[in-house]
Amino acid sequence: MAEIVGAVTTSHVPAIGRAIARNLQNDPYWKPFFDGYPPVREWLRKIRPDVAVVVYNDHGLNFFLDKMPTFAVGAAPQYANADEGWGIPTLPPFPGDEDLSWHLVESLIEAEFDIVTCQEMLVDHAFTIPMALLWPGDHAADPWPVRAVPVCVNTVLFPLPSAARCHRLGQAIGRAIASWDSDARVLLLGTGGLSHQLDGTRAGFINREFDCLFMEKLVTEPEWVTRYSIPELVELTGTQGVELLNWLVARAALPGTVRKVHSNYHIPISNTAAAVMALEAVS
Amino acid sequence: MKRKQTIPGTTLFDADQARKGYALNKMCFSFNSAENRAEFLRDEEAYCRKFGLNEAQREAIRSRNVLALLAAGGNIYYLAKFAGIFGLDVQDIGAQQTGMTKEAFKAKLVAAGDRGGTHG
């Protein structure tokens, strides 16, 4: 059976894509952010994942309000990135894993998560930037070292799925991967957050105290955050800080106990409290 | 009807907003395409008409006023594509909505990082 090796959770701010394209990793503004990633990459080299299940939210590249799924799973042979309108360079396509995709689709629907299945799916910066942070390099010349399965969570159109629902989805994804007849090593990747707000007169809102508590609890007690309603989470973390739901899904997929490998938290990147955390599944 | 919870300075993009803003958001979603961005720039009024924007939405587009665009039902993810046409990023947008200069807005964000300890 497949093995879940761990989870990485990371912010996905578009400006990071621009900084990577311009090689600004050592620029004083960017260095405290990018310095969070080498220890995570070193750990990834040790645990050697074959596939990444990427839990993220689309910002209006693949999905529009004409059809807005609460949860969607990709089942494509590959996933292309495309122009999002404001000019960060697009990245080469990502190889999919159709076997895992269809196993996830079947298992989740069996578990009464009525997800939307996508045999074609564009992936936006929320998917591509975390991949580029974990596996840097020129992937036009040198293919991506992992296959990927996108899991998209609606954080755009309210009502959003509750934190409790996202926690249960993560658990169901974990059980599905554990029952997949494969010798693949699977990494969960949860993207977005942490606290930030782009819209309204509260734009620029950041909540360090809550973010730090959330990161701490996510390691030992991921269900802690399910005590908050979605409006409460927006109030605590900002209208886009609610993307922490993607972190929760990824974390909840890990079976048993976990060990924190590394974390980094830095304010600000663009309008965002930017963070990364790597968790290893130890049992 | 359920009473809405209010968060200062914040509008949740809910059914009311989605219904009010559909045409505006659909137009902004179209700006994923470079061809559509060019068509908008050639004739803004014609492009707004094509998507059936109402007068409040057209005026908010004309004035590039983000708070007015939100009030007219715009969602920030799609509005960011509109702002991108003019090379404006989320910090320009943040500065405009809070009535600050971009430098002051950025300084406010940096100050948020200076408070409290680090997490690592």
mmCIF file of C-alpha atoms in Angstrom:
data_model
loop_
_atom_site.group_PDB
_atom_site.id
_atom_site.type_symbol
_atom_site.label_atom_id
_atom_site.label_comp_id
_atom_site.label_asym_id
_atom_site.label_seq_id
_atom_site.Cartn_x
_atom_site.Cartn_y
_atom_site.Cartn_z
ATOM 1 C CA MET A 1 0.000 0.000 0.000
ATOM 2 C CA ALA A 2 1.062 3.604 -0.534
ATOM 3 C CA GLU A 3 2.834 5.400 2.276
ATOM 4 C CA ILE A 4 2.087 8.941 3.499
ATOM 5 C CA VAL A 5 5.496 10.406 4.303
ATOM 6 C CA GLY A 6 4.471 13.808 5.621
ATOM 7 C CA ALA A 7 3.064 17.219 4.829
ATOM 8 C CA VAL A 8 4.401 20.607 3.876
ATOM 9 C CA THR A 9 2.240 23.679 4.365
ATOM 10 C CA THR A 10 3.275 26.988 2.838
ATOM 11 C CA SER A 11 2.058 30.415 1.767
ATOM 12 C CA HIS A 12 1.490 30.973 -1.962
ATOM 13 C CA VAL A 13 1.681 34.770 -2.456
ATOM 14 C CA PRO A 14 1.981 35.648 -6.207
ATOM 15 C CA ALA A 15 4.872 38.054 -5.510
ATOM 16 C CA ILE A 16 6.975 35.004 -4.557
ATOM 17 C CA GLY A 17 6.729 33.834 -8.173
ATOM 18 C CA ARG A 18 8.016 37.181 -9.364
ATOM 19 C CA ALA A 19 10.859 37.090 -6.809
ATOM 20 C CA ILE A 20 11.902 33.598 -7.952
ATOM 21 C CA ALA A 21 11.868 34.732 -11.607
ATOM 22 C CA ARG A 22 14.118 37.661 -10.697
ATOM 23 C CA ASN A 23 16.436 35.627 -8.413
ATOM 24 C CA LEU A 24 15.730 37.811 -5.388
ATOM 25 C CA GLN A 25 16.258 35.008 -2.825
ATOM 26 C CA ASN A 26 19.114 36.901 -1.144
ATOM 27 C CA ASP A 27 17.562 40.360 -1.374
ATOM 28 C CA PRO A 28 17.122 41.758 2.189
ATOM 29 C CA TYR A 29 13.327 41.918 1.815
ATOM 30 C CA TRP A 30 13.084 38.318 0.607
ATOM 31 C CA LYS A 31 15.872 36.491 2.434
ATOM 32 C CA PRO A 32 14.028 35.929 5.766
ATOM 33 C CA PHE A 33 11.240 34.285 3.745
ATOM 34 C CA PHE A 34 13.309 32.138 1.361
ATOM 35 C CA ASP A 35 15.605 31.009 4.199
ATOM 36 C CA GLY A 36 12.663 28.968 5.486
ATOM 37 C CA TYR A 37 12.867 26.514 2.577
ATOM 38 C CA PRO A 38 16.345 24.856 2.385
ATOM 39 C CA PRO A 39 15.729 22.740 5.531
ATOM 40 C CA VAL A 40 12.402 21.609 4.052
ATOM 41 C CA ARG A 41 14.078 20.662 0.756
ATOM 42 C CA GLU A 42 16.786 18.771 2.587
ATOM 43 C CA TRP A 43 14.115 16.767 4.412
ATOM 44 C CA LEU A 44 12.279 16.123 1.104
ATOM 45 C CA ARG A 45 15.494 14.686 -0.348
ATOM 46 C CA LYS A 46 15.587 12.271 2.575
ATOM 47 C CA ILE A 47 11.945 11.175 2.489
ATOM 48 C CA ARG A 48 11.828 10.995 -1.346
ATOM 49 C CA PRO A 49 8.118 11.521 -2.164
ATOM 50 C CA ASP A 50 6.916 10.234 -5.551
ATOM 51 C CA VAL A 51 3.588 12.059 -5.570
ATOM 52 C CA ALA A 52 2.286 15.278 -4.008
ATOM 53 C CA VAL A 53 -1.401 15.750 -3.241
ATOM 54 C CA VAL A 54 -1.687 19.537 -3.422
ATOM 55 C CA VAL A 55 -4.513 21.139 -1.432
ATOM 56 C CA TYR A 56 -5.006 24.722 -2.574
ATOM 57 C CA ASN A 57 -7.625 27.274 -3.629
ATOM 58 C CA ASP A 58 -8.108 28.546 -7.162
ATOM 59 C CA HIS A 59 -8.194 32.358 -7.571
ATOM 60 C CA GLY A 60 -10.120 32.541 -10.836
ATOM 61 C CA LEU A 61 -7.969 30.668 -13.323
ATOM 62 C CA ASN A 62 -9.699 27.287 -13.593
ATOM 63 C CA PHE A 63 -12.943 28.068 -11.787
ATOM 64 C CA PHE A 64 -15.276 31.033 -12.089
ATOM 65 C CA LEU A 65 -18.527 31.810 -10.277
ATOM 66 C CA ASP A 66 -20.516 30.156 -13.078
ATOM 67 C CA LYS A 67 -19.553 26.786 -11.529
ATOM 68 C CA MET A 68 -17.864 26.883 -8.147
ATOM 69 C CA PRO A 69 -17.207 23.515 -6.536
ATOM 70 C CA THR A 70 -16.691 23.350 -2.785
ATOM 71 C CA PHE A 71 -14.150 20.555 -3.273
ATOM 72 C CA ALA A 72 -12.639 19.459 -6.613
ATOM 73 C CA VAL A 73 -10.087 16.769 -7.402
ATOM 74 C CA GLY A 74 -7.916 16.718 -10.522
ATOM 75 C CA ALA A 75 -7.863 13.538 -12.603
ATOM 76 C CA ALA A 76 -5.755 14.671 -15.552
ATOM 77 C CA PRO A 77 -2.546 13.267 -17.051
ATOM 78 C CA GLN A 78 -0.988 16.685 -16.567
ATOM 79 C CA TYR A 79 -1.814 20.141 -15.251
ATOM 80 C CA ALA A 80 -0.921 23.333 -17.072
ATOM 81 C CA ASN A 81 -0.415 26.763 -15.551
ATOM 82 C CA ALA A 82 -1.641 29.816 -17.518
ATOM 83 C CA ASP A 83 -1.836 33.617 -17.582
ATOM 84 C CA GLU A 84 -3.703 34.896 -14.522
ATOM 85 C CA GLY A 85 -3.838 38.448 -15.810
ATOM 86 C CA TRP A 86 -1.185 40.185 -13.785
ATOM 87 C CA GLY A 87 1.974 38.867 -15.238
ATOM 88 C CA ILE A 88 3.872 36.356 -13.129
ATOM 89 C CA PRO A 89 5.777 33.969 -15.399
ATOM 90 C CA THR A 90 3.927 30.715 -16.074
ATOM 91 C CA LEU A 91 5.638 27.449 -15.122
ATOM 92 C CA PRO A 92 5.945 24.262 -17.182
ATOM 93 C CA PRO A 93 3.150 21.654 -16.860
ATOM 94 C CA PHE A 94 3.036 19.276 -13.908
ATOM 95 C CA PRO A 95 2.728 15.523 -14.470
ATOM 96 C CA GLY A 96 -0.376 14.043 -12.863
ATOM 97 C CA ASP A 97 -0.960 10.633 -11.325
ATOM 98 C CA GLU A 98 -4.214 9.369 -12.777
ATOM 99 C CA ASP A 99 -4.182 6.174 -10.716
ATOM 100 C CA LEU A 100 -4.088 8.100 -7.447
ATOM 101 C CA SER A 101 -6.577 10.677 -8.779
ATOM 102 C CA TRP A 102 -9.212 8.090 -9.597
ATOM 103 C CA HIS A 103 -8.552 6.179 -6.402
ATOM 104 C CA LEU A 104 -9.092 9.435 -4.472
ATOM 105 C CA VAL A 105 -12.251 10.244 -6.428
ATOM 106 C CA GLU A 106 -13.717 6.791 -5.793
ATOM 107 C CA SER A 107 -12.690 6.671 -2.127
ATOM 108 C CA LEU A 108 -13.926 10.180 -1.322
ATOM 109 C CA ILE A 109 -17.316 9.663 -2.935
ATOM 110 C CA GLU A 110 -17.584 6.315 -1.133
ATOM 111 C CA ALA A 111 -16.878 8.298 2.069
ATOM 112 C CA GLU A 112 -19.738 10.692 1.126
ATOM 113 C CA PHE A 113 -17.566 13.623 0.018
ATOM 114 C CA ASP A 114 -19.313 14.494 -3.242
ATOM 115 C CA ILE A 115 -16.325 16.121 -4.882
ATOM 116 C CA VAL A 116 -16.173 17.444 -8.452
ATOM 117 C CA THR A 117 -13.897 15.421 -10.732
ATOM 118 C CA CYS A 118 -11.782 17.349 -13.264
ATOM 119 C CA GLN A 119 -10.186 15.573 -16.220
ATOM 120 C CA GLU A 120 -8.873 18.935 -17.354
ATOM 121 C CA MET A 121 -7.701 21.509 -14.867
ATOM 122 C CA LEU A 122 -5.536 24.604 -15.040
ATOM 123 C CA VAL A 123 -3.530 25.239 -11.880
ATOM 124 C CA ASP A 124 -2.844 28.764 -10.649
ATOM 125 C CA HIS A 125 -0.146 30.345 -8.466
ATOM 126 C CA ALA A 126 -1.548 28.685 -5.348
ATOM 127 C CA PHE A 127 -0.429 25.365 -6.830
ATOM 128 C CA THR A 128 2.637 26.380 -8.844
ATOM 129 C CA ILE A 129 4.472 28.610 -6.335
ATOM 130 C CA PRO A 130 4.612 26.023 -3.543
ATOM 131 C CA MET A 131 5.874 23.455 -6.092
ATOM 132 C CA ALA A 132 8.568 25.912 -7.234
ATOM 133 C CA LEU A 133 9.545 26.634 -3.614
ATOM 134 C CA LEU A 134 9.934 22.938 -2.785
ATOM 135 C CA TRP A 135 11.530 21.879 -6.071
ATOM 136 C CA PRO A 136 13.327 24.900 -7.549
ATOM 137 C CA GLY A 137 15.000 24.786 -10.947
ATOM 138 C CA ASP A 138 14.233 24.973 -14.624
ATOM 139 C CA HIS A 139 11.520 22.391 -15.094
ATOM 140 C CA ALA A 140 11.258 23.019 -18.813
ATOM 141 C CA ALA A 141 14.706 21.389 -19.082
ATOM 142 C CA ASP A 142 14.503 19.147 -16.049
ATOM 143 C CA PRO A 143 11.050 17.641 -15.370
ATOM 144 C CA TRP A 144 9.322 18.077 -12.007
ATOM 145 C CA PRO A 145 10.603 15.348 -9.687
ATOM 146 C CA VAL A 146 7.133 14.410 -8.366
ATOM 147 C CA ARG A 147 3.745 13.673 -9.882
ATOM 148 C CA ALA A 148 0.863 15.749 -8.542
ATOM 149 C CA VAL A 149 -2.832 15.494 -7.746
ATOM 150 C CA PRO A 150 -4.625 18.817 -7.176
ATOM 151 C CA VAL A 151 -7.355 19.087 -4.544
ATOM 152 C CA CYS A 152 -9.078 22.458 -4.777
ATOM 153 C CA VAL A 153 -11.037 23.956 -1.849
ATOM 154 C CA ASN A 154 -13.459 26.870 -2.351
ATOM 155 C CA THR A 155 -12.240 29.863 -0.334
ATOM 156 C CA VAL A 156 -13.780 32.397 -2.748
ATOM 157 C CA LEU A 157 -17.576 32.188 -2.644
ATOM 158 C CA PHE A 158 -19.258 32.042 0.780
ATOM 159 C CA PRO A 159 -20.476 29.829 2.330
ATOM 160 C CA LEU A 160 -17.093 28.084 2.521
ATOM 161 C CA PRO A 161 -16.796 24.557 3.892
ATOM 162 C CA SER A 162 -16.376 24.652 7.670
ATOM 163 C CA ALA A 163 -13.047 23.910 9.316
ATOM 164 C CA ALA A 164 -14.609 20.762 10.776
ATOM 165 C CA ARG A 165 -15.630 19.620 7.288
ATOM 166 C CA CYS A 166 -12.132 20.348 5.947
ATOM 167 C CA HIS A 167 -10.627 18.382 8.826
ATOM 168 C CA ARG A 168 -12.814 15.386 7.963
ATOM 169 C CA LEU A 169 -11.958 15.740 4.265
ATOM 170 C CA GLY A 170 -8.274 15.592 5.158
ATOM 171 C CA GLN A 171 -8.828 12.467 7.224
ATOM 172 C CA ALA A 172 -10.737 10.871 4.335
ATOM 173 C CA ILE A 173 -7.919 11.745 1.922
ATOM 174 C CA GLY A 174 -5.447 10.168 4.348
ATOM 175 C CA ARG A 175 -7.474 6.953 4.557
ATOM 176 C CA ALA A 176 -7.823 6.891 0.754
ATOM 177 C CA ILE A 177 -4.075 7.219 0.197
ATOM 178 C CA ALA A 178 -3.356 4.535 2.826
ATOM 179 C CA SER A 179 -5.652 2.135 0.935
ATOM 180 C CA TRP A 180 -4.126 2.852 -2.488
ATOM 181 C CA ASP A 181 -2.556 -0.279 -3.948
ATOM 182 C CA SER A 182 0.798 1.235 -4.855
ATOM 183 C CA ASP A 183 4.305 1.428 -3.460
ATOM 184 C CA ALA A 184 4.353 5.204 -3.963
ATOM 185 C CA ARG A 185 5.497 7.594 -1.248
ATOM 186 C CA VAL A 186 2.950 10.405 -0.941
ATOM 187 C CA LEU A 187 3.437 13.937 0.348
ATOM 188 C CA LEU A 188 0.590 16.273 1.278
ATOM 189 C CA LEU A 189 1.065 19.899 0.345
ATOM 190 C CA GLY A 190 -1.314 22.523 1.797
ATOM 191 C CA THR A 191 -0.992 26.064 0.456
ATOM 192 C CA GLY A 192 -2.095 29.599 1.317
ATOM 193 C CA GLY A 193 -2.301 31.900 4.322
ATOM 194 C CA LEU A 194 -1.410 32.701 6.866
ATOM 195 C CA SER A 195 -3.188 35.850 8.057
ATOM 196 C CA HIS A 196 -3.831 38.440 5.369
ATOM 197 C CA GLN A 197 -6.605 40.570 3.945
ATOM 198 C CA LEU A 198 -6.535 42.146 0.487
ATOM 199 C CA ASP A 199 -9.976 43.782 0.362
ATOM 200 C CA GLY A 200 -11.874 46.426 2.281
ATOM 201 C CA THR A 201 -10.776 49.147 4.654
ATOM 202 C CA ARG A 202 -9.245 46.411 6.866
ATOM 203 C CA ALA A 203 -6.783 45.549 4.035
ATOM 204 C CA GLY A 204 -3.346 44.833 5.449
ATOM 205 C CA PHE A 205 -4.734 43.053 8.519
ATOM 206 C CA ILE A 206 -2.277 40.540 10.028
ATOM 207 C CA ASN A 207 -2.588 38.506 13.243
ATOM 208 C CA ARG A 208 0.739 37.108 14.416
ATOM 209 C CA GLU A 209 -0.593 35.789 17.699
ATOM 210 C CA PHE A 210 -3.305 33.669 16.085
ATOM 211 C CA ASP A 211 -1.003 32.431 13.301
ATOM 212 C CA CYS A 212 1.611 31.228 15.772
ATOM 213 C CA LEU A 213 -0.997 29.474 17.897
ATOM 214 C CA PHE A 214 -2.519 27.888 14.783
ATOM 215 C CA MET A 215 0.882 26.562 13.649
ATOM 216 C CA GLU A 216 1.590 25.178 17.097
ATOM 217 C CA LYS A 217 -1.804 23.482 17.375
ATOM 218 C CA LEU A 218 -1.642 22.133 13.835
ATOM 219 C CA VAL A 219 1.255 19.897 14.875
ATOM 220 C CA THR A 220 -0.271 18.359 17.984
ATOM 221 C CA GLU A 221 -3.991 19.022 17.863
ATOM 222 C CA PRO A 222 -5.169 19.894 14.331
ATOM 223 C CA GLU A 223 -8.854 19.712 15.313
ATOM 224 C CA TRP A 224 -8.278 22.738 17.613
ATOM 225 C CA VAL A 225 -9.107 25.183 14.804
ATOM 226 C CA THR A 226 -12.469 23.482 14.124
ATOM 227 C CA ARG A 227 -13.871 25.355 17.159
ATOM 228 C CA TYR A 228 -14.052 28.474 14.981
ATOM 229 C CA SER A 229 -16.780 29.236 12.440
ATOM 230 C CA ILE A 230 -15.739 30.553 9.021
ATOM 231 C CA PRO A 231 -16.767 34.177 9.856
ATOM 232 C CA GLU A 232 -14.771 33.878 13.091
ATOM 233 C CA LEU A 233 -11.745 32.671 11.131
ATOM 234 C CA VAL A 234 -12.120 35.607 8.723
ATOM 235 C CA GLU A 235 -12.249 37.972 11.664
ATOM 236 C CA LEU A 236 -9.147 36.361 13.218
ATOM 237 C CA THR A 237 -7.045 35.873 10.072
ATOM 238 C CA GLY A 238 -8.462 38.136 7.332
ATOM 239 C CA THR A 239 -10.578 37.434 4.270
ATOM 240 C CA GLN A 240 -7.723 35.496 2.648
ATOM 241 C CA GLY A 241 -6.221 34.191 5.893
ATOM 242 C CA VAL A 242 -9.062 31.690 5.760
ATOM 243 C CA GLU A 243 -6.880 29.793 3.247
ATOM 244 C CA LEU A 244 -5.526 28.092 6.364
ATOM 245 C CA LEU A 245 -8.278 25.567 5.570
ATOM 246 C CA ASN A 246 -5.883 24.114 2.971
ATOM 247 C CA TRP A 247 -3.237 23.651 5.663
ATOM 248 C CA LEU A 248 -5.831 21.895 7.803
ATOM 249 C CA VAL A 249 -6.867 19.449 5.034
ATOM 250 C CA ALA A 250 -3.223 18.551 4.349
ATOM 251 C CA ARG A 251 -2.393 18.095 8.042
ATOM 252 C CA ALA A 252 -5.513 16.067 8.791
ATOM 253 C CA ALA A 253 -4.507 13.543 6.112
ATOM 254 C CA LEU A 254 -1.481 12.448 8.178
ATOM 255 C CA PRO A 255 -2.133 9.292 10.157
ATOM 256 C CA GLY A 256 -1.033 8.916 13.774
ATOM 257 C CA THR A 257 1.508 11.191 15.361
ATOM 258 C CA VAL A 258 3.672 13.695 13.539
ATOM 259 C CA ARG A 259 7.019 15.320 14.131
ATOM 260 C CA LYS A 260 7.655 18.941 13.207
ATOM 261 C CA VAL A 261 10.708 18.979 10.972
ATOM 262 C CA HIS A 262 10.931 22.722 10.421
ATOM 263 C CA SER A 263 8.887 25.909 10.390
ATOM 264 C CA ASN A 264 9.405 29.524 9.481
ATOM 265 C CA TYR A 265 7.125 32.536 9.920
ATOM 266 C CA HIS A 266 7.828 35.950 8.472
ATOM 267 C CA ILE A 267 5.881 39.234 8.218
ATOM 268 C CA PRO A 268 5.407 40.634 5.626
ATOM 269 C CA ILE A 269 5.608 39.208 2.138
ATOM 270 C CA SER A 270 3.425 41.528 0.106
ATOM 271 C CA ASN A 271 0.306 41.856 2.330
ATOM 272 C CA THR A 272 0.769 38.481 3.974
ATOM 273 C CA ALA A 273 2.173 36.786 7.050
ATOM 274 C CA ALA A 274 4.175 34.164 5.138
ATOM 275 C CA ALA A 275 4.930 30.790 6.652
ATOM 276 C CA VAL A 276 6.121 27.285 5.921
ATOM 277 C CA MET A 277 5.985 24.127 8.004
ATOM 278 C CA ALA A 278 7.161 20.568 7.334
ATOM 279 C CA LEU A 279 5.634 17.682 9.276
ATOM 280 C CA GLU A 280 6.844 14.096 9.126
ATOM 281 C CA ALA A 281 4.466 11.190 9.664
ATOM 282 C CA VAL A 282 6.200 9.087 12.301
ATOM 283 C CA SER A 283 3.717 6.276 12.873
ATOM 284 C CA MET B 1 -33.404 35.886 6.976
ATOM 285 C CA LYS B 2 -30.366 35.102 9.063
ATOM 286 C CA ARG B 3 -28.699 38.093 10.642
ATOM 287 C CA LYS B 4 -25.294 38.672 9.082
ATOM 288 C CA GLN B 5 -22.274 38.754 11.301
ATOM 289 C CA THR B 6 -20.326 41.950 10.681
ATOM 290 C CA ILE B 7 -16.568 42.264 10.710
ATOM 291 C CA PRO B 8 -15.230 45.839 10.637
ATOM 292 C CA GLY B 9 -13.830 46.899 7.255
ATOM 293 C CA THR B 10 -14.701 43.529 5.746
ATOM 294 C CA THR B 11 -17.316 42.241 3.299
ATOM 295 C CA LEU B 12 -17.757 38.494 2.939
ATOM 296 C CA PHE B 13 -18.259 37.545 -0.703
ATOM 297 C CA ASP B 14 -21.610 35.856 -0.128
ATOM 298 C CA ALA B 15 -24.839 35.300 -2.079
ATOM 299 C CA ASP B 16 -25.782 39.007 -1.991
ATOM 300 C CA GLN B 17 -22.400 40.070 -3.337
ATOM 301 C CA ALA B 18 -22.259 37.247 -5.891
ATOM 302 C CA ARG B 19 -25.703 38.140 -7.264
ATOM 303 C CA LYS B 20 -24.966 41.855 -7.408
ATOM 304 C CA GLY B 21 -21.489 41.492 -8.895
ATOM 305 C CA TYR B 22 -21.803 38.686 -11.433
ATOM 306 C CA ALA B 23 -21.407 40.796 -14.594
ATOM 307 C CA LEU B 24 -18.508 42.769 -13.126
ATOM 308 C CA ASN B 25 -16.740 39.642 -11.918
ATOM 309 C CA LYS B 26 -17.314 37.894 -15.226
ATOM 310 C CA MET B 27 -15.719 40.804 -17.048
ATOM 311 C CA CYS B 28 -12.732 40.786 -14.693
ATOM 312 C CA PHE B 29 -12.380 36.998 -15.046
ATOM 313 C CA SER B 30 -12.094 37.541 -18.820
ATOM 314 C CA PHE B 31 -8.883 39.514 -18.187
ATOM 315 C CA ASN B 32 -6.981 36.242 -17.789
ATOM 316 C CA SER B 33 -6.643 36.570 -21.559
ATOM 317 C CA ALA B 34 -4.158 39.085 -22.989
ATOM 318 C CA GLU B 35 -6.416 39.542 -26.008
ATOM 319 C CA ASN B 36 -9.316 40.560 -23.774
ATOM 320 C CA ARG B 37 -7.131 42.960 -21.804
ATOM 321 C CA ALA B 38 -6.127 44.627 -25.057
ATOM 322 C CA GLU B 39 -9.751 44.794 -26.190
ATOM 323 C CA PHE B 40 -10.736 46.463 -22.900
ATOM 324 C CA LEU B 41 -7.966 49.044 -23.280
ATOM 325 C CA ARG B 42 -9.036 49.829 -26.844
ATOM 326 C CA ASP B 43 -12.575 50.728 -25.759
ATOM 327 C CA GLU B 44 -13.440 50.428 -22.074
ATOM 328 C CA GLU B 45 -17.050 51.530 -22.407
ATOM 329 C CA ALA B 46 -17.790 49.060 -25.191
ATOM 330 C CA TYR B 47 -16.159 46.259 -23.219
ATOM 331 C CA CYS B 48 -18.228 47.063 -20.100
ATOM 332 C CA ARG B 49 -21.386 47.153 -22.223
ATOM 333 C CA LYS B 50 -20.560 43.768 -23.720
ATOM 334 C CA PHE B 51 -20.602 42.259 -20.211
ATOM 335 C CA GLY B 52 -23.737 44.181 -19.171
ATOM 336 C CA LEU B 53 -22.259 46.156 -16.261
ATOM 337 C CA ASN B 54 -24.707 48.418 -14.463
ATOM 338 C CA GLU B 55 -24.039 52.130 -13.999
ATOM 339 C CA ALA B 56 -22.508 51.786 -10.505
ATOM 340 C CA GLN B 57 -20.152 49.109 -11.820
ATOM 341 C CA ARG B 58 -19.203 51.157 -14.872
ATOM 342 C CA GLU B 59 -18.519 54.213 -12.742
ATOM 343 C CA ALA B 60 -16.378 52.157 -10.339
ATOM 344 C CA ILE B 61 -14.418 50.799 -13.319
ATOM 345 C CA ARG B 62 -14.007 54.318 -14.763
ATOM 346 C CA SER B 63 -12.739 55.709 -11.466
ATOM 347 C CA ARG B 64 -10.533 52.630 -10.671
ATOM 348 C CA ASN B 65 -11.996 52.806 -7.180
ATOM 349 C CA VAL B 66 -11.524 49.476 -5.410
ATOM 350 C CA LEU B 67 -13.949 50.146 -2.536
ATOM 351 C CA ALA B 68 -16.624 51.159 -5.066
ATOM 352 C CA LEU B 69 -15.879 48.012 -7.099
ATOM 353 C CA LEU B 70 -16.323 45.893 -3.941
ATOM 354 C CA ALA B 71 -19.540 47.743 -3.092
ATOM 355 C CA ALA B 72 -20.782 46.968 -6.620
ATOM 356 C CA GLY B 73 -20.313 43.239 -5.945
ATOM 357 C CA GLY B 74 -16.743 42.781 -7.131
ATOM 358 C CA ASN B 75 -14.655 39.975 -5.692
ATOM 359 C CA ILE B 76 -11.050 40.845 -4.959
ATOM 360 C CA TYR B 77 -9.599 37.811 -6.784
ATOM 361 C CA TYR B 78 -11.205 38.904 -10.062
ATOM 362 C CA LEU B 79 -10.668 42.610 -9.384
ATOM 363 C CA ALA B 80 -6.934 41.872 -9.029
ATOM 364 C CA LYS B 81 -6.951 40.927 -12.718
ATOM 365 C CA PHE B 82 -8.497 44.324 -13.542
ATOM 366 C CA ALA B 83 -5.868 46.092 -11.421
ATOM 367 C CA GLY B 84 -3.159 44.039 -13.148
ATOM 368 C CA ILE B 85 -4.012 45.716 -16.473
ATOM 369 C CA PHE B 86 -2.619 48.928 -15.004
ATOM 370 C CA GLY B 87 0.346 47.256 -13.337
ATOM 371 C CA LEU B 88 -1.175 47.702 -9.883
ATOM 372 C CA ASP B 89 -0.404 45.061 -7.268
ATOM 373 C CA VAL B 90 -2.206 44.150 -4.035
ATOM 374 C CA GLN B 91 -0.210 46.737 -2.106
ATOM 375 C CA ASP B 92 -1.366 49.514 -4.438
ATOM 376 C CA ILE B 93 -4.896 48.217 -3.906
ATOM 377 C CA GLY B 94 -4.401 48.050 -0.127
ATOM 378 C CA ALA B 95 -3.042 51.581 -0.040
ATOM 379 C CA GLN B 96 -5.975 52.913 -2.067
ATOM 380 C CA GLN B 97 -8.589 51.226 0.135
ATOM 381 C CA THR B 98 -7.026 52.431 3.379
ATOM 382 C CA GLY B 99 -6.366 55.959 2.126
ATOM 383 C CA MET B 100 -2.623 55.621 2.615
ATOM 384 C CA THR B 101 0.350 56.086 0.346
ATOM 385 C CA LYS B 102 1.839 52.788 -0.847
ATOM 386 C CA GLU B 103 4.958 53.499 1.203
ATOM 387 C CA ALA B 104 2.889 54.075 4.362
ATOM 388 C CA PHE B 105 0.855 50.923 3.693
ATOM 389 C CA LYS B 106 4.035 48.862 3.258
ATOM 390 C CA ALA B 107 5.503 50.379 6.426
ATOM 391 C CA LYS B 108 2.360 49.373 8.316
ATOM 392 C CA LEU B 109 2.850 45.757 7.180
ATOM 393 C CA VAL B 110 6.507 45.785 8.201
ATOM 394 C CA ALA B 111 5.478 47.179 11.593
ATOM 395 C CA ALA B 112 3.069 44.241 12.021
ATOM 396 C CA GLY B 113 6.137 42.008 11.758
ATOM 397 C CA ASP B 114 8.093 43.960 14.341
ATOM 398 C CA ARG B 115 5.586 43.257 17.089
ATOM 399 C CA GLY B 116 6.037 40.195 19.286
ATOM 400 C CA GLY B 117 8.538 37.356 19.064
ATOM 401 C CA THR B 118 9.434 35.101 16.182
ATOM 402 C CA HIS B 119 8.091 31.654 15.573
ATOM 403 C CA GLY B 120 10.477 28.983 14.367
#
